[in-house]
mmCIF file of C-alpha atoms in Angstrom:
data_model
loop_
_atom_site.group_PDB
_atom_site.id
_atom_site.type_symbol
_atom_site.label_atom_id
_atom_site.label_comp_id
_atom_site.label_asym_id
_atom_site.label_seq_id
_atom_site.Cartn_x
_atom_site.Cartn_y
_atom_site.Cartn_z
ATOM 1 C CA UNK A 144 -63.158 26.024 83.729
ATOM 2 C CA UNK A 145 -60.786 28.887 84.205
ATOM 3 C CA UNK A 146 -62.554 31.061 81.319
ATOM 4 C CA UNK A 147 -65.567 30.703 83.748
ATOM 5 C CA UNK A 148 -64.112 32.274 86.641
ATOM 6 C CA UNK A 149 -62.251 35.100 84.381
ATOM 7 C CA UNK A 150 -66.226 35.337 83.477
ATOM 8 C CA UNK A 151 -66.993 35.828 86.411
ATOM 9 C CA UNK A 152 -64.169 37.976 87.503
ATOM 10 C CA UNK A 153 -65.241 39.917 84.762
ATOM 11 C CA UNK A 154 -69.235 40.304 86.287
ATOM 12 C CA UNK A 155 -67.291 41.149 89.349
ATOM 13 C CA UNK A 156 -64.933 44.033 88.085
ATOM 14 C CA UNK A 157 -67.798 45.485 86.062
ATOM 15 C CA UNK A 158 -70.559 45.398 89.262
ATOM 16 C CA UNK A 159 -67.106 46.999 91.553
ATOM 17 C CA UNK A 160 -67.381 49.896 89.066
ATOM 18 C CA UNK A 161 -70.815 50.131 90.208
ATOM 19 C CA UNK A 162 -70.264 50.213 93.704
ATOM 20 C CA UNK A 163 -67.568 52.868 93.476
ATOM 21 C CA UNK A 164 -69.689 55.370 91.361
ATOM 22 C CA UNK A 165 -72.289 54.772 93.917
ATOM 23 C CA UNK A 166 -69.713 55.175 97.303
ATOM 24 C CA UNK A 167 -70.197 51.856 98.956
ATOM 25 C CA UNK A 168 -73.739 52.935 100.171
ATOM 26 C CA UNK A 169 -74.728 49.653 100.644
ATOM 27 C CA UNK A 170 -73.348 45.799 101.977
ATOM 28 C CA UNK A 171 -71.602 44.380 98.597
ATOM 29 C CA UNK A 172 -72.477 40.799 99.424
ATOM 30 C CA UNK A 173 -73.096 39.951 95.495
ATOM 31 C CA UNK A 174 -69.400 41.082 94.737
ATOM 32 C CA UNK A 175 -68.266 38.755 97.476
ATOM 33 C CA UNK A 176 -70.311 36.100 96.707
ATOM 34 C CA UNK A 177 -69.516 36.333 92.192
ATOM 35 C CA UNK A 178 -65.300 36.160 93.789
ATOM 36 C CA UNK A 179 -66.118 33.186 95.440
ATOM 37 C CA UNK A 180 -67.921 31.547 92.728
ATOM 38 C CA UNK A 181 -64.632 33.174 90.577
ATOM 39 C CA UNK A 182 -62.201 31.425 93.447
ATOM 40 C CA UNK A 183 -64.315 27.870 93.115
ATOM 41 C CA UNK A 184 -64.056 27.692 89.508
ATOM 42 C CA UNK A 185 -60.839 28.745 89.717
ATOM 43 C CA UNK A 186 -59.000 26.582 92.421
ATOM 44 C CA UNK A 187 -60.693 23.776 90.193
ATOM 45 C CA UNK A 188 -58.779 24.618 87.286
ATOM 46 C CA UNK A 189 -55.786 24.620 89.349
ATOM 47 C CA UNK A 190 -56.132 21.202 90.569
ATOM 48 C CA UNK A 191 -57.301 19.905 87.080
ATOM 49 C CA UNK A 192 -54.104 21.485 85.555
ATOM 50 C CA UNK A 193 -52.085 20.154 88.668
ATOM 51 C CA UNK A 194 -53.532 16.418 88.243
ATOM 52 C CA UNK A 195 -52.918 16.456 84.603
ATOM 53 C CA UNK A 196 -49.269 17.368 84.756
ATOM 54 C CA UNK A 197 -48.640 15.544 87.897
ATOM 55 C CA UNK A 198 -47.710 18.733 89.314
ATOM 56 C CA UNK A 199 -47.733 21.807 91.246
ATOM 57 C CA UNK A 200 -48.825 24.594 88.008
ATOM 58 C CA UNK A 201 -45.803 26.804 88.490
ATOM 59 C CA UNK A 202 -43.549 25.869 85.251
ATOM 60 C CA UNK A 203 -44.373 28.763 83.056
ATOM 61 C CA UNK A 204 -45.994 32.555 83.313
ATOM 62 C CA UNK A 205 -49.575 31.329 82.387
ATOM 63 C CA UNK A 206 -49.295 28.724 85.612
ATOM 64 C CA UNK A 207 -47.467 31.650 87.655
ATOM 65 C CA UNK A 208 -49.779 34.035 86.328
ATOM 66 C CA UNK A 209 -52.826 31.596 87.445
ATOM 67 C CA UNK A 210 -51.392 31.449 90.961
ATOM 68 C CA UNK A 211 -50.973 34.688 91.741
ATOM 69 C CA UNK A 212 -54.607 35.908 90.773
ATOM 70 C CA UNK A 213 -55.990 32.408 92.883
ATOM 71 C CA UNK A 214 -53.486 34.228 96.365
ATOM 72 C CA UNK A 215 -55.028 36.975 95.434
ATOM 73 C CA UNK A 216 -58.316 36.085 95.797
ATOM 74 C CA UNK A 217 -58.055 33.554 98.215
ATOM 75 C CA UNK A 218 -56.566 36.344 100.497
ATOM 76 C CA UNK A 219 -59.368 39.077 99.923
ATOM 77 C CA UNK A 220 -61.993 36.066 100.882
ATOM 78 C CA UNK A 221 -60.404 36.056 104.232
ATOM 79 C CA UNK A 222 -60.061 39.883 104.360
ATOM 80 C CA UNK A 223 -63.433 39.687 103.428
ATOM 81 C CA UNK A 224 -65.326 37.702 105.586
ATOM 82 C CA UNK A 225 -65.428 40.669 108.049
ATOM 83 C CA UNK A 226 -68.198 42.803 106.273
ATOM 84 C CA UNK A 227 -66.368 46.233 107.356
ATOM 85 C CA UNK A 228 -63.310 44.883 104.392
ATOM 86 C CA UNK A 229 -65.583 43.730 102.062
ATOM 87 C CA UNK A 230 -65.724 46.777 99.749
ATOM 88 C CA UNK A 231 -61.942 45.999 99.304
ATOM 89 C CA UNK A 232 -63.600 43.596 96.276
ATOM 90 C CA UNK A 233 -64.034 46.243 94.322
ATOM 91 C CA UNK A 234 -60.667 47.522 94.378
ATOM 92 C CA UNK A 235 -59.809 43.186 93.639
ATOM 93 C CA UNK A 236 -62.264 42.257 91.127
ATOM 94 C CA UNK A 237 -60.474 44.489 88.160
ATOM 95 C CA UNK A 238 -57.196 43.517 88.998
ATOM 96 C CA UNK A 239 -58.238 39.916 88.797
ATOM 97 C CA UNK A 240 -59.996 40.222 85.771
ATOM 98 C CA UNK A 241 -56.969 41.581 83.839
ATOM 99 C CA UNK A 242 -54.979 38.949 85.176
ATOM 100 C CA UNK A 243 -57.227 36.118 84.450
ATOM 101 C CA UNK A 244 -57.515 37.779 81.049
ATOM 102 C CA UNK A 245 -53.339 38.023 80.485
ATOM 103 C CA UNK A 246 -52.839 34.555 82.127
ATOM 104 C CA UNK A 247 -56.019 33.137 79.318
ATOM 105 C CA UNK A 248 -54.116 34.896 76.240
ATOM 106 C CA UNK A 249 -50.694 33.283 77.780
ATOM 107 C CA UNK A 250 -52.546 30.153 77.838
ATOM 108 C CA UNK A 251 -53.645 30.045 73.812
ATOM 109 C CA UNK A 252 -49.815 30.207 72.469
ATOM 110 C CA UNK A 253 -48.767 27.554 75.356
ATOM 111 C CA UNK A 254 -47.442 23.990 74.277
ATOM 112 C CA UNK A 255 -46.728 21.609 76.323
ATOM 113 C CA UNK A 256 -43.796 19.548 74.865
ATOM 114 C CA UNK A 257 -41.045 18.898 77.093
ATOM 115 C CA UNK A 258 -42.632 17.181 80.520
ATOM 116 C CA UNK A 259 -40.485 19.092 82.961
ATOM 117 C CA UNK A 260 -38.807 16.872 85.511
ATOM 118 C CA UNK A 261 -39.256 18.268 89.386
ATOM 119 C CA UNK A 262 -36.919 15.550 91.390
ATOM 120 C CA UNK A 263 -36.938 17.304 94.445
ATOM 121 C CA UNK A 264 -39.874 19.027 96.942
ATOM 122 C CA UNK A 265 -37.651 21.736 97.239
ATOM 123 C CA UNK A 266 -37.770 24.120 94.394
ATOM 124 C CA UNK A 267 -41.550 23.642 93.950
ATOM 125 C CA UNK A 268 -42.079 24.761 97.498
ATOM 126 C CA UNK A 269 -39.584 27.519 96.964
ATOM 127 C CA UNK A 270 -41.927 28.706 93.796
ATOM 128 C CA UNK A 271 -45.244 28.435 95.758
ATOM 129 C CA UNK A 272 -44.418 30.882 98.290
ATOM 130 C CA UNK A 273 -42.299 32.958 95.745
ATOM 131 C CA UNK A 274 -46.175 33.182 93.607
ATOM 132 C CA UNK A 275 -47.753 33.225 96.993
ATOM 133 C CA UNK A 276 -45.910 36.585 98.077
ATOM 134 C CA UNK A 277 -46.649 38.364 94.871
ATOM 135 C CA UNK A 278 -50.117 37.439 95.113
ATOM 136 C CA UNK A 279 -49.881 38.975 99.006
ATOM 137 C CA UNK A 280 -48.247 42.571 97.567
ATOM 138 C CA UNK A 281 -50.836 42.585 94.980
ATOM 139 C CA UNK A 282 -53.504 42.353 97.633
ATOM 140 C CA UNK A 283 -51.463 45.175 99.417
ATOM 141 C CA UNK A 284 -50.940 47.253 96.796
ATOM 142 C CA UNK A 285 -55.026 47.035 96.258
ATOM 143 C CA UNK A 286 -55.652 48.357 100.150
ATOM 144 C CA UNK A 287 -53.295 51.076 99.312
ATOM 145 C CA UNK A 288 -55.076 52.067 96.738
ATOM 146 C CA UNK A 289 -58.294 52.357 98.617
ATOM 147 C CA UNK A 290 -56.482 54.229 101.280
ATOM 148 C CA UNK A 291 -55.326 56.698 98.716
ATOM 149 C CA UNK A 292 -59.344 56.623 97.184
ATOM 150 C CA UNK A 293 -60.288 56.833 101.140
ATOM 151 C CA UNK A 294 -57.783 60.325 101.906
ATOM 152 C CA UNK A 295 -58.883 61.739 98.353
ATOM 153 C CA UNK A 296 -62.752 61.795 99.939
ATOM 154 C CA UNK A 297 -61.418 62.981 102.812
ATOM 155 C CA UNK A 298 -59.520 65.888 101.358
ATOM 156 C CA UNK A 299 -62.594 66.997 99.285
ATOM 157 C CA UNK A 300 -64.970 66.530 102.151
ATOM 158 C CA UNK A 301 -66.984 64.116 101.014
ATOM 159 C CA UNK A 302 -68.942 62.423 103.739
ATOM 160 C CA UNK A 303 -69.641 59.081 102.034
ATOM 161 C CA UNK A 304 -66.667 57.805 103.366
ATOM 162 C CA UNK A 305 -67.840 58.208 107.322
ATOM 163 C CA UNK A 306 -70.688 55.203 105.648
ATOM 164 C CA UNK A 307 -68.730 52.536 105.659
#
């Protein structure tokens, strides 16, 4: 289930390369709409992984890993439902594919042996929102990067940007 949504992460990050060759010209509603499909699949494999181990997936760095890229993109839908912060998918979609793709070769060499023993709510919760702020820098290191994309336009006086 999660090679799916790395699949379609991947669709994503390659139709985001489209979109910034082109400027943004035009509403990117299919990039939004392959992350979602990408976030479906994915939160699915979460909770399969999660019901399997009896668990919140946060033991080891493909888990973490998995995580992050599902804060990430769970914060650029919100973001994104305003269509003025959509094109901010294309700056998302690549980073999420090479995740997906890092946390997938993480998972082939991963055994599960030892059934790790969580007693207490506390250091769970601590690791969620430990994961959960990564996954929010990543997403603000991504808008940084389209402000720097943005100011570069701006200093070459390119008028694309004034179409968004």
């Amino acid at each position: 289930m999660f090679l799916c949504a790395v699949g379609l992460y991947g669709v994503s990050a390659v139709y985001s390369i489209f979109l910034l060759r082109q400027g943004f010209r035009e509403d990117n509603r299919l990039n939004y709409l392959l992350l979602l499909g990408g976030f479906v699949l994915h939160t699915l494999a979460m909770f399969q992984r999660g019901f399997s181990l009896q668990r919140c997936p946060i033991n080891n760095l493909y888990e973490a890993t998995l995580f992050i890229g599902w804060t990430i993109v769970t914060a650029y839908l919100v973001i994104g439902a305003w269509p003025r912060l959509r094109f901010l998918g294309a700056f998302a979609a690549p980073l999420l594919f090479g995740m997906g793709v890092y946390a997938f070769m993480l998972s082939l060499g991963l055994k599960q042996t030892v059934k790790p023993d969580f007693s207490g709510g506390g250091p769970s919760l601590h690791a969620a929102l430990i994961l959960l702020s990564y996954g929010t820098f990543g997403l603000s290191s991504l808008a940084a990067l389209m402000y720097l994309n943005q100011e570069h336009d701006l200093k070459f006086h390119r008028m694309r940007r004034c179409f968004l």
